[in-house]
Coordinates of C-alpha atoms and ligand atoms in Angstrom, one line a residue:
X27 CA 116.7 134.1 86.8
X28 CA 116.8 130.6 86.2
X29 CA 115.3 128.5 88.9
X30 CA 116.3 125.2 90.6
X31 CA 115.0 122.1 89.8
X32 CA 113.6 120.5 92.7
X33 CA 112.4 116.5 92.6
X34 CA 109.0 115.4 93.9
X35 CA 109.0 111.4 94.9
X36 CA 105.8 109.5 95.7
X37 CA 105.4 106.8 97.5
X38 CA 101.7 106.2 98.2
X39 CA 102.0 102.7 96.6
X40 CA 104.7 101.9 98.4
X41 CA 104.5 103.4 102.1
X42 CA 101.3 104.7 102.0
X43 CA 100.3 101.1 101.2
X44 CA 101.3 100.6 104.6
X45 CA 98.6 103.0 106.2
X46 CA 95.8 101.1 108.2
X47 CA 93.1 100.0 106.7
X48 CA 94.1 100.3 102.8
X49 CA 94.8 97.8 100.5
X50 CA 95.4 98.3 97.0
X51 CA 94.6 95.9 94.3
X52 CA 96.8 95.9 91.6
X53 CA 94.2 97.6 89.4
X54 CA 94.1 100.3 92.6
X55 CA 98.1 100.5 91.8
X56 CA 98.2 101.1 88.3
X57 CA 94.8 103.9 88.4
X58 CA 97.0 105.8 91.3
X59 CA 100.3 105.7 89.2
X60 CA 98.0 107.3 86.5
X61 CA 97.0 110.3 88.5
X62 CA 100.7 110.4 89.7
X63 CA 101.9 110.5 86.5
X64 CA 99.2 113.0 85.3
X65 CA 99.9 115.5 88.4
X66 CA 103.6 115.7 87.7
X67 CA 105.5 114.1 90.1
X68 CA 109.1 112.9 88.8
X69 CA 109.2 109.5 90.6
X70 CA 106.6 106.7 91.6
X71 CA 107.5 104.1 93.6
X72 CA 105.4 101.3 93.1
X73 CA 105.8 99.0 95.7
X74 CA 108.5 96.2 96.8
X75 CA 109.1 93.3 94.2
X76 CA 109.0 90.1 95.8
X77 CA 107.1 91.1 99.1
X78 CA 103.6 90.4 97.8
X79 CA 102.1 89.1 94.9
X80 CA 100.4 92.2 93.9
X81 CA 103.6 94.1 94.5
X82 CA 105.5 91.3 92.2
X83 CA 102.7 91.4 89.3
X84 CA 102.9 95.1 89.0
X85 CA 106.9 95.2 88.1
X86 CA 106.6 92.1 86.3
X87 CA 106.1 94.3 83.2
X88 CA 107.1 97.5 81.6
X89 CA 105.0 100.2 82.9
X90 CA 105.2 103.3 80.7
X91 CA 104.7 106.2 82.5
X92 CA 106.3 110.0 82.1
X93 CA 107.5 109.0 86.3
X94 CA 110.5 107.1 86.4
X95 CA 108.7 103.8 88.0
X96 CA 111.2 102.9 91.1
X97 CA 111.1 99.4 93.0
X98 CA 111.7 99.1 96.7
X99 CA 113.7 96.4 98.4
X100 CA 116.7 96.2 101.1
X101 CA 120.4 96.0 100.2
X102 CA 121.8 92.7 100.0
X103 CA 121.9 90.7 103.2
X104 CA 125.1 90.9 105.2
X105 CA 127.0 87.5 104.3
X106 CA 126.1 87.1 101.8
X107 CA 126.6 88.1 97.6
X108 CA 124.7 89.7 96.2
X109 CA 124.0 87.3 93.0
X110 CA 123.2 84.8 96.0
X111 CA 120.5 86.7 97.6
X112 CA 117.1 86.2 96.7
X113 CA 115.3 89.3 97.6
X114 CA 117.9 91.8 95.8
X115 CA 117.9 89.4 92.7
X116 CA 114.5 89.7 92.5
X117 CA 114.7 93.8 93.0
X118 CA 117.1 93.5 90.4
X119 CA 115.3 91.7 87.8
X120 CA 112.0 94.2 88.3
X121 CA 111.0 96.5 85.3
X122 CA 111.8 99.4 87.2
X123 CA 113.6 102.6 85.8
X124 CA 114.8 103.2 89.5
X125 CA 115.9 101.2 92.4
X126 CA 115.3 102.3 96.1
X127 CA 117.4 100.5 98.4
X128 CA 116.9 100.7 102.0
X129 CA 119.7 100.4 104.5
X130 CA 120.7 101.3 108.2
X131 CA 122.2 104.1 109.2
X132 CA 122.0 104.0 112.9
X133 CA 124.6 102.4 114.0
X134 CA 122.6 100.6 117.2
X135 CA 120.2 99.3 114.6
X136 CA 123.0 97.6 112.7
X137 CA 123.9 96.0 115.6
X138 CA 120.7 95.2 117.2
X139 CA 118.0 94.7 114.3
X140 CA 120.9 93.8 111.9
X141 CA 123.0 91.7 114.0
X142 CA 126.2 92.3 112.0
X143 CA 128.3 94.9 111.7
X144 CA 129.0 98.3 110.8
X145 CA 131.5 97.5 108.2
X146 CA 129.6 94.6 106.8
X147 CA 126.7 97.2 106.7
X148 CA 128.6 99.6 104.6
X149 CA 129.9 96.7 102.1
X150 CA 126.1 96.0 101.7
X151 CA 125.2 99.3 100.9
X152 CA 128.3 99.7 98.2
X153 CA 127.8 96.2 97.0
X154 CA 124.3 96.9 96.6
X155 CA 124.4 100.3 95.1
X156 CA 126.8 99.1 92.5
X157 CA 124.7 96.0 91.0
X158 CA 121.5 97.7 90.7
X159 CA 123.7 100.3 88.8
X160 CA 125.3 97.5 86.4
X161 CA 121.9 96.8 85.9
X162 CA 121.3 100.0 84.3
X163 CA 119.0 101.2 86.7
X164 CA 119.2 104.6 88.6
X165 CA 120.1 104.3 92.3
X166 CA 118.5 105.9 94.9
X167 CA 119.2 104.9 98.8
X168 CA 116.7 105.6 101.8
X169 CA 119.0 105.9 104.8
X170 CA 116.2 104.6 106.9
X171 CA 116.6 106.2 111.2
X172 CA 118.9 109.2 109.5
X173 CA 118.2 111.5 111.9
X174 CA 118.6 109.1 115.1
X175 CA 121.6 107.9 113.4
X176 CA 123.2 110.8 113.8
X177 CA 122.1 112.1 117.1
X178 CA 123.9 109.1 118.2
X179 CA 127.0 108.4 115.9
X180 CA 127.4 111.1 113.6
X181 CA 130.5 109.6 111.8
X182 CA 128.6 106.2 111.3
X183 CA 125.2 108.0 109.9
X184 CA 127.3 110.0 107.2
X185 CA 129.8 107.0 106.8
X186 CA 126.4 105.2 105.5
X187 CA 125.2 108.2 103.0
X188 CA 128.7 108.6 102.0
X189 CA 129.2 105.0 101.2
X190 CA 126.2 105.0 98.4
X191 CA 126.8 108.9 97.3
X192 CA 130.9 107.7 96.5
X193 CA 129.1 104.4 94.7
X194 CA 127.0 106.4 92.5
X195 CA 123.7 106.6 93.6
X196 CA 122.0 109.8 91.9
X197 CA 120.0 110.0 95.3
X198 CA 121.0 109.6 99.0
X199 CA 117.6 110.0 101.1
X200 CA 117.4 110.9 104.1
X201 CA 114.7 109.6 106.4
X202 CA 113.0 110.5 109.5
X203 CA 111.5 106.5 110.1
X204 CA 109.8 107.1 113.1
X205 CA 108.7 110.8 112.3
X206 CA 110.2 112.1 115.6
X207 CA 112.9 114.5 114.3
X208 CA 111.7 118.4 114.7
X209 CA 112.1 121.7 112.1
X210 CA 115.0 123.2 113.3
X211 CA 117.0 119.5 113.8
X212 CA 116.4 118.6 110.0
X213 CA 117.4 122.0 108.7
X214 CA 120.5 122.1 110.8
X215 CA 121.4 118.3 110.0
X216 CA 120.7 118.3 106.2
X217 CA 122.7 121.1 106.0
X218 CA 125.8 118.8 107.5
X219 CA 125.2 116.5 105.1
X220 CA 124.9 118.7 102.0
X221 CA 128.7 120.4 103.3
X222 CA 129.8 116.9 102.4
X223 CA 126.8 115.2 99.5
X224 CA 125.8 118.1 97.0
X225 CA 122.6 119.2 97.6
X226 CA 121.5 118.2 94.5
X227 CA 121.4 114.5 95.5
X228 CA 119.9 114.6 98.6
X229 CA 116.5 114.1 99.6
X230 CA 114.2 114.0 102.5
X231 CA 111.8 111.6 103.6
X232 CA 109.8 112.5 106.7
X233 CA 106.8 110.5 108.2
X234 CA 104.6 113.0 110.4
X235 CA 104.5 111.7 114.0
X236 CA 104.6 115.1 115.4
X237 CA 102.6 116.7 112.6
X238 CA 105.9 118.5 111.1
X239 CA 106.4 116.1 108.3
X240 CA 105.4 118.9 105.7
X241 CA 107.3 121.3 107.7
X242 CA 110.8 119.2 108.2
X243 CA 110.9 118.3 104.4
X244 CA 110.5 122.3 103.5
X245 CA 113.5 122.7 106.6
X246 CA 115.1 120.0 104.5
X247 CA 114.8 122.1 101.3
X248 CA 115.9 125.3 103.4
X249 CA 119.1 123.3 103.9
X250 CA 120.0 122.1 100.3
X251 CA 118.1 118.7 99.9
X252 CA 116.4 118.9 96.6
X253 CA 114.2 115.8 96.4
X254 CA 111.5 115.7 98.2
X255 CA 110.1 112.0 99.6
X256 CA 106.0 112.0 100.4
X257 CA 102.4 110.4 99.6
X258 CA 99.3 112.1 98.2
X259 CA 97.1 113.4 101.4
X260 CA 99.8 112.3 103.6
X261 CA 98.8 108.7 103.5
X262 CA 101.5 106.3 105.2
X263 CA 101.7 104.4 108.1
X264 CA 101.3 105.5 111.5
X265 CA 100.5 109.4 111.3
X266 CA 101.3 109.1 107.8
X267 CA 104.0 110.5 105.2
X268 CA 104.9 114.1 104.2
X269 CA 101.5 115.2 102.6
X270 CA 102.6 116.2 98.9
X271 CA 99.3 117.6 98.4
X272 CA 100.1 120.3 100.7
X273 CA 103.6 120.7 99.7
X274 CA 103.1 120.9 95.9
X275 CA 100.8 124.1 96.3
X276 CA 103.1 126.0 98.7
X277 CA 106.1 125.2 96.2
X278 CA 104.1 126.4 93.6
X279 CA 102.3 129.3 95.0
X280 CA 104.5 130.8 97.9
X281 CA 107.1 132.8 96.5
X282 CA 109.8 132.0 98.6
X283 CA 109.7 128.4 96.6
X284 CA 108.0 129.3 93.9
X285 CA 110.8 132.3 92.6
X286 CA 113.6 129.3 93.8
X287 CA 112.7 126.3 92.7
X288 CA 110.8 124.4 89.6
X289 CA 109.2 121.5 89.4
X290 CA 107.5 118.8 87.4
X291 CA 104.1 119.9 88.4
X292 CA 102.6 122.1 85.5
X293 CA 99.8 125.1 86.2
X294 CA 97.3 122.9 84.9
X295 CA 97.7 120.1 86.4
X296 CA 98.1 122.1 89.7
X297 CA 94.4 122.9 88.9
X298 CA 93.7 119.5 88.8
X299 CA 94.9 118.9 92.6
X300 CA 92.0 118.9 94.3
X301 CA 90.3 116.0 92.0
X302 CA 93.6 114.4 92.5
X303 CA 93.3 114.4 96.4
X304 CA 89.5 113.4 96.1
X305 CA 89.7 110.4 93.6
X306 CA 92.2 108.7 95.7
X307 CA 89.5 108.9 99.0
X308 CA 87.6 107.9 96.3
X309 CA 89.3 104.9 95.4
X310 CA 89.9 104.1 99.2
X311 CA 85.9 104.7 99.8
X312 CA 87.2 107.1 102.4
X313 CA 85.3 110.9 102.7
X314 CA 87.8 113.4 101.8
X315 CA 89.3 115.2 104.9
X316 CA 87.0 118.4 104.5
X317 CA 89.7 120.7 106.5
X318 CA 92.6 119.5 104.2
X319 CA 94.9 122.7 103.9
X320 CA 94.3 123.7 100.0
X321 CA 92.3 120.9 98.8
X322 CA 89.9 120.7 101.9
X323 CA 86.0 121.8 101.5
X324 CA 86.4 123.9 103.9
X325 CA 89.7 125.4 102.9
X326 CA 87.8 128.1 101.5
X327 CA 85.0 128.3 103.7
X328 CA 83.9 131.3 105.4
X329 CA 81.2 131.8 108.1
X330 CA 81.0 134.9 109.8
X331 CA 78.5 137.7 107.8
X332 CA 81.2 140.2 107.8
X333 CA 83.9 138.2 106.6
X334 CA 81.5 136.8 104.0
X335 CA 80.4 140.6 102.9
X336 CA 84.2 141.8 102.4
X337 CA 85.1 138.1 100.7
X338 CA 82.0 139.0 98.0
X339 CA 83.8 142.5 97.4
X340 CA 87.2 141.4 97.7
X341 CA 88.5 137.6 97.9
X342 CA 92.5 138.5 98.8
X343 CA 91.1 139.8 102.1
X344 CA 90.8 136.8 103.8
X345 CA 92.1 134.4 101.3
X346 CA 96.1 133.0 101.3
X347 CA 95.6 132.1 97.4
X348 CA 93.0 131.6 94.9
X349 CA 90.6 128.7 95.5
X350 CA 90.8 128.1 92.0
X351 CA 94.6 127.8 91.3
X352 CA 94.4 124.3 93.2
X353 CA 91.1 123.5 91.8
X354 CA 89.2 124.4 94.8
X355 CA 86.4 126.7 94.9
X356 CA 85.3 129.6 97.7
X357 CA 82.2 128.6 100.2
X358 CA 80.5 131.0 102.0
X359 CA 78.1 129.1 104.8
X360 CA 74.9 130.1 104.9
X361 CA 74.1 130.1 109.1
X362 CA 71.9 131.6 111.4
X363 CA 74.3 134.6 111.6
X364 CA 74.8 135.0 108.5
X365 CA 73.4 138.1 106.4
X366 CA 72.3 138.5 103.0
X367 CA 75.2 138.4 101.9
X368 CA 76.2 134.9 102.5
X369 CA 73.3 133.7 100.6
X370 CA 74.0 136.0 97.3
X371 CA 77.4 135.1 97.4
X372 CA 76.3 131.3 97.9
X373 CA 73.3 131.9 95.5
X374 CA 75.9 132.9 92.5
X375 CA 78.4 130.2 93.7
X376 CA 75.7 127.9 92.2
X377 CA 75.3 130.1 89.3
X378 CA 72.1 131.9 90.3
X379 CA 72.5 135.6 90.0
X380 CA 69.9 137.8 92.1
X381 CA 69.5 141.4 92.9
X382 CA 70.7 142.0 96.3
X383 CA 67.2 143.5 96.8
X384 CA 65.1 141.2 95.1
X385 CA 62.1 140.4 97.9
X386 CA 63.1 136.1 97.0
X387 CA 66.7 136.9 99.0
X388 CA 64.5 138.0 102.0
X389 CA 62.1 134.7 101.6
X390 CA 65.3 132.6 101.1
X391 CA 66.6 133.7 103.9
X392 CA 63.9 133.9 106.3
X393 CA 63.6 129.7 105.1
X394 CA 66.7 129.0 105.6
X395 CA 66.4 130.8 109.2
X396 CA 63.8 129.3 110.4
X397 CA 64.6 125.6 109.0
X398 CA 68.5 126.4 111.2
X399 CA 65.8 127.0 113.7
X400 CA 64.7 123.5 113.9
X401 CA 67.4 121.6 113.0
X402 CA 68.7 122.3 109.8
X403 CA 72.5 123.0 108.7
X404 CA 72.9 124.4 105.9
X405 CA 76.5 124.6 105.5
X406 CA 77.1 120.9 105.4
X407 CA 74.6 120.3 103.0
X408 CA 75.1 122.2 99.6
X409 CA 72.8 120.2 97.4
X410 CA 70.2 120.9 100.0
X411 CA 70.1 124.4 99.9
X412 CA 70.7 124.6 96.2
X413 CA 67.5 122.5 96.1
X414 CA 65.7 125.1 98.1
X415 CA 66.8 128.0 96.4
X416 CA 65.7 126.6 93.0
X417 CA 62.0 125.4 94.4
X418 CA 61.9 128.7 95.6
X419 CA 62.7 130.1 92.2
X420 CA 60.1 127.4 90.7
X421 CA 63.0 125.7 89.0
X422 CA 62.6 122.5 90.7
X423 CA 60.7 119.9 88.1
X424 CA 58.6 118.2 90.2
X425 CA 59.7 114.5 89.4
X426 CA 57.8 112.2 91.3
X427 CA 55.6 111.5 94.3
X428 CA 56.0 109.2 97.2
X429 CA 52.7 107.8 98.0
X430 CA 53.7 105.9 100.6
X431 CA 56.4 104.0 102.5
X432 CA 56.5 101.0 105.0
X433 CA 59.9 99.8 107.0
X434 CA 59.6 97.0 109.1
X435 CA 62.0 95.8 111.5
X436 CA 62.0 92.4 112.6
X437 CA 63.5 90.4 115.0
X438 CA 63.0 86.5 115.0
X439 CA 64.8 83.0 114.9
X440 CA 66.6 82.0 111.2
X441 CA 66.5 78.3 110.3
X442 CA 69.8 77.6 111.9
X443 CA 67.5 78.8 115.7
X444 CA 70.1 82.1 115.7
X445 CA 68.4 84.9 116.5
X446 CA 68.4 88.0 113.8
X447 CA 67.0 91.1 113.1
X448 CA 65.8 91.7 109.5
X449 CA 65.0 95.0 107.8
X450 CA 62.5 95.5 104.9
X451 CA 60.6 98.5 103.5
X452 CA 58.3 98.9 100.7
X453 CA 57.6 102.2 98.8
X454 CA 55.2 103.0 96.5
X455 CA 55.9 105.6 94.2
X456 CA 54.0 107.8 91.1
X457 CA 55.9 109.0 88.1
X458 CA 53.1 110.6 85.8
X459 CA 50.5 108.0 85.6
X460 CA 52.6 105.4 86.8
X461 CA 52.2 103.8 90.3
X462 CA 55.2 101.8 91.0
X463 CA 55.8 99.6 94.1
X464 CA 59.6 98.5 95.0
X465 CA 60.4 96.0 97.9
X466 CA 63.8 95.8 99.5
X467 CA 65.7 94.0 102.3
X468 CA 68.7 96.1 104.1
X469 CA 71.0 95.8 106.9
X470 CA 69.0 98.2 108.7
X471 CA 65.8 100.5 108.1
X472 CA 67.6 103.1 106.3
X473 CA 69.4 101.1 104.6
X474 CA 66.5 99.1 103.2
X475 CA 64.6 102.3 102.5
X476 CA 67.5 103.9 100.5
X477 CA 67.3 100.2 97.9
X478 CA 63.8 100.5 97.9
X479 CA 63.4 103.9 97.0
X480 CA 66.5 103.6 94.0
X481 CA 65.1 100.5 93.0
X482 CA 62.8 101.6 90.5
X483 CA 62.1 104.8 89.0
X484 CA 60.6 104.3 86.4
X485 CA 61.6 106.5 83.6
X486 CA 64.2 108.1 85.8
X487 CA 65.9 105.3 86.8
X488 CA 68.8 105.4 84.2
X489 CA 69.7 108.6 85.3
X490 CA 70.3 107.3 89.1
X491 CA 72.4 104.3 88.1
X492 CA 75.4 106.1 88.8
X493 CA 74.3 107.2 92.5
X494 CA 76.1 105.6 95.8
X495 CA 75.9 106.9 98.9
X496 CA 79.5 107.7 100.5
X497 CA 78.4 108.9 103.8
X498 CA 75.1 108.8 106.4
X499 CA 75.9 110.5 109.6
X500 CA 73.3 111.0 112.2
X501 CA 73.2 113.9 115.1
X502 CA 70.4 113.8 117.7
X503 CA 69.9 118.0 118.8
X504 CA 69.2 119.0 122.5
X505 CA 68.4 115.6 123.9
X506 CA 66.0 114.4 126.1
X507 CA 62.4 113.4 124.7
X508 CA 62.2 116.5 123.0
X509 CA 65.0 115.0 120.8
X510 CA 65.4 116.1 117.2
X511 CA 67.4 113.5 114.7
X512 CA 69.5 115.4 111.9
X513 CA 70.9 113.4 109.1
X514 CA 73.3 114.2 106.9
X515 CA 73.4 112.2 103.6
X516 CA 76.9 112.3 101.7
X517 CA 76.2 111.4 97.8
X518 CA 78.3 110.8 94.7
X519 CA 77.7 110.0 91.0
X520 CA 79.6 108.6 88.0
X521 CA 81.3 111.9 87.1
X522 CA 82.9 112.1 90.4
X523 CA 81.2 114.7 91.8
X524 CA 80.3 115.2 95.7
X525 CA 76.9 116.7 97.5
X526 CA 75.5 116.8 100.7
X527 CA 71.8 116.3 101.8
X528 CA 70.2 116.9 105.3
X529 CA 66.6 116.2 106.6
X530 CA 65.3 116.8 110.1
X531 CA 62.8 115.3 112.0
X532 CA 61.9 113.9 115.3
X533 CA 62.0 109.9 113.9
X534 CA 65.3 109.1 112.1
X535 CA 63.1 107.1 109.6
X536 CA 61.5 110.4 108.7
X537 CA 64.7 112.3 108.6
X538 CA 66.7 110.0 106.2
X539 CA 64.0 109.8 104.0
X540 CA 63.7 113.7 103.4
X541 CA 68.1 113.5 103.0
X542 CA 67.5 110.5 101.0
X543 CA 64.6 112.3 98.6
X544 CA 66.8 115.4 98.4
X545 CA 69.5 113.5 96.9
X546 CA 67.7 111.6 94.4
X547 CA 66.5 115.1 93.2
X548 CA 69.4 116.9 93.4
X549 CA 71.2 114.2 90.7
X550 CA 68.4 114.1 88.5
X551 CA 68.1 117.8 88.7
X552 CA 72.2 117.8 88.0
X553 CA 71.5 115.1 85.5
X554 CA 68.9 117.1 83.2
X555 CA 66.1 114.4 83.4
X556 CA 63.3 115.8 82.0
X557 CA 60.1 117.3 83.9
Ligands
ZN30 ZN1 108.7 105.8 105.4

């Protein structure tokens, strides 16, 4: 049976650069287009020529990518031509393989927003549809408020798609601006506009303002569109875009897409989607959204001991798909209620096979019991555990020793008579016969701790360089002066690679060092540096 070929458009660089809080370089622009480009997607829009500089730059030249590279601008302006309108001459002139034009299509905002009319609108959108196509370039057009637009003057709305389908454009999108539009409204409305635009050039754009995006562009595809408009982990602005990292897995994977429709995404690079998904938070400095359907850490997590027993003897009993297809992997907490099990299947998750019997699974255990006991958690802190499961095994080299360590807070007048707090530890450190004493200033204790401790090595440095710490989150147990501090230590290195720490103790000093010290070991354990 041959299957349908359904489009996959991203525009993280282009609306997702409008999510809160991120902005992309032009170097950011040109790394995502890469791992576009390398997951498969058929379109990349870059961005809006003439908007911004950055924006500008990146068109300026030829970009060769497998994605047709598409530019995003407005229509011309109404009254004027459009060789006499700056913005679309500039669109025009980008080194784009597509053009996206945006244009009304509600009526009231033609009027309102706009202020011309609904005529002049639809000249626009030919006049406009028709230079970028004597310009060679494909044509796609946004038909930005669709779904509004046709609640409230159907004729107008399709009078707008219509208009730029009858020009030529190989795309008329559809687009939920304001993310408001519900399931069972798209599906039924797409489908009026596919009785009238084939199917085949008609996409969906939905922004996720009542969490649906994901599910109104699949409605979409229910009802004929077959390009699909979205961002990688759902960036955008507001609530976001239409998550293609969730979408490009259930097309692939669910066989009620998957027996339908292709797509540009190959196996492999399907593989590659969870890396995909993390070097982006990478690049935005962001943690990645552990519960992230597919991609998410805990996607594939599993706490309870009888789940965990029946997961170890048969995954496809409480998984949807393989972990692995999407380049995720199974986890299987280790907790206070969890039996042996969870920790053999945890134990050969990080490639340590024991017997199920073997008296170190009932010492493990017990540990790991008695440090949840006090504090501990486990299950947010990987490298932790693997760390104690290899001391237990004696695989641990023992690196170096912390003689001692000294943070000082102080609070006191600068120069200038402002008043500031200053924070400075010293560490001294032995590596063999070497005594080694590091001194660092920070924005707080831990902060100054974690320089001084990293600061020198000795012999072991080189194979730190590459450490940053992405995440320090602190959680003070059952209150009161009793109060126990857990921190949890979030740690990456130069091969992109992600682990978790935690130390306990009743001073948060005391408790970040222990994270702290289990990270360092962790990466040069990872790392192979020598005993
Ligand atoms: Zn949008």
């Amino acid at each position: 049976m041959t299957r349908e070929r359904l489009f996959l458009f991203d525009t993280t660089l282009r609306d997702g650069a409008q999510t809160n809080g991120v902005d992309f370089t032009l170097s950011d622009k040109l790394a995502i287009a890469g791992m576009l480009d390398e997951l498969g997607v058929d379109y990349v829009e870059a961005g809006y020529p003439g908007a911004n500089p950055i924006d500008t730059s990146f068109f300026a030249e030829r970009r060769p990518m497998r994605a047709r590279v598409t530019a995003f601008g407005m229509t011309r302006r109404p009254g004027r031509s459009t060789s006499n309108d700056p913005g679309l001459v500039a669109l025009l002139d980008a080194q784009a393989d597509a053009i996206c034009f945006v244009a009304k299509s509600w009526d009231y905002h033609v009027r309102i927003a706009l202020e011309t009319t609904e005529d002049e609108n639809l000249a626009s959108i030919r006049d406009s549809v028709r230079a970028a196509k004597a310009k060679g370039r494909e044509v796609l057009l946004d038909c930005e408020h669709f779904f509004d637009g046709y609640k409230a003057n159907l004729a107008y709305a399709l009078a707008c798609a219509k208009a730029a389908y009858d020009e030529g454009a190989r795309w008329v999108v559809l687009c939920d601006t304001n993310g408001g539009a519900l399931p069972h409204e798209v599906e039924r409305i797409v489908g009026e506009v596919c009785k009238l635009i084939p199917g085949d050039r008609v996409g969906i754009h939905a922004h996720n303002d009542t969490e649906q995006a994901v599910a109104n562009s699949f409605a979409a595809i229910r009802a004929g569109a077959r390009q699909i408009q979205g961002t990688l982990n759902g960036l955008g602005e507001r609530c976001g875009n239409a998550n293609l990292v969730s979408i490009i897995p259930t097309l692939k994977l669910k066989p009620e897409y998957s027996d339908k429709f292709e797509i540009g995404v190959s196996e492999a690079a399907l593989g590659r989607l969870a890396r995909i998904s993390h070097g982006l938070d990478e690049l935005l400095n962001r943690a990645p959204d552990r519960h992230a359907p597919y991609v998410g850490e805990s996607a594939f997590a599993t706490k309870a001991g009888i789940h965990a027993s029946a997961i170890v003897k048969e995954p496809k009993t409480y998984e949807h798909i393989a972990p692995e297809r999407v380049g995720n992997k199974r986890k299987l907490l280790v907790s206070d209620q969890a039996g042996r099990s969870n920790v053999l299947a945890e134990l050969e998750r990080i490639g340590m096979s024991l017997d199920k019997d073997d008296p170190r699974v009932t010492r493990l255990l017990d540990e790991v019991k008695e440090r949840e006991a006090i504090g501990y958690a486990y299950e947010a802190a990987d490298a932790s555990f693997e760390l104690l499961a290899r001391r237990m095994l004696g695989q641990v080299p023992h690196y170096f020793d912390v003689e001692k360590f000294d943070v000082n807070v102080e609070q006191r007048n600068n120069a200038k008579g402002q008043r500031i707090t200053v924070s400075q530890a010293v560490v001294k450190i032995k590596v063999g016969d070497e005594e080694l004493i590091s001194v660092a200033e920070g924005i707080g204790p831990v902060n100054a701790l974690d320089l001084a401790l990293r600061k020198d090595l000795g012999k072991y440095q080189s194979f730190i360089t590459g450490l940053t710490l992405t995440d320090y989150r602190v959680r003070i147990l059952n209150g009161g002066t009793q109060a126990v501090t857990r921190v949890l230590i979030e740690s990456t290195d130069e091969t992109g690679d992600h682990w978790r720490t935690v130390g306990v103790s009743a001073n948060i000093i005391d408790a970040s060092f222990a994270a702290l010290m289990d990270s360092i070991v962790y990466k040069l354990m990872k790392s192979g540096a020598p005993a």
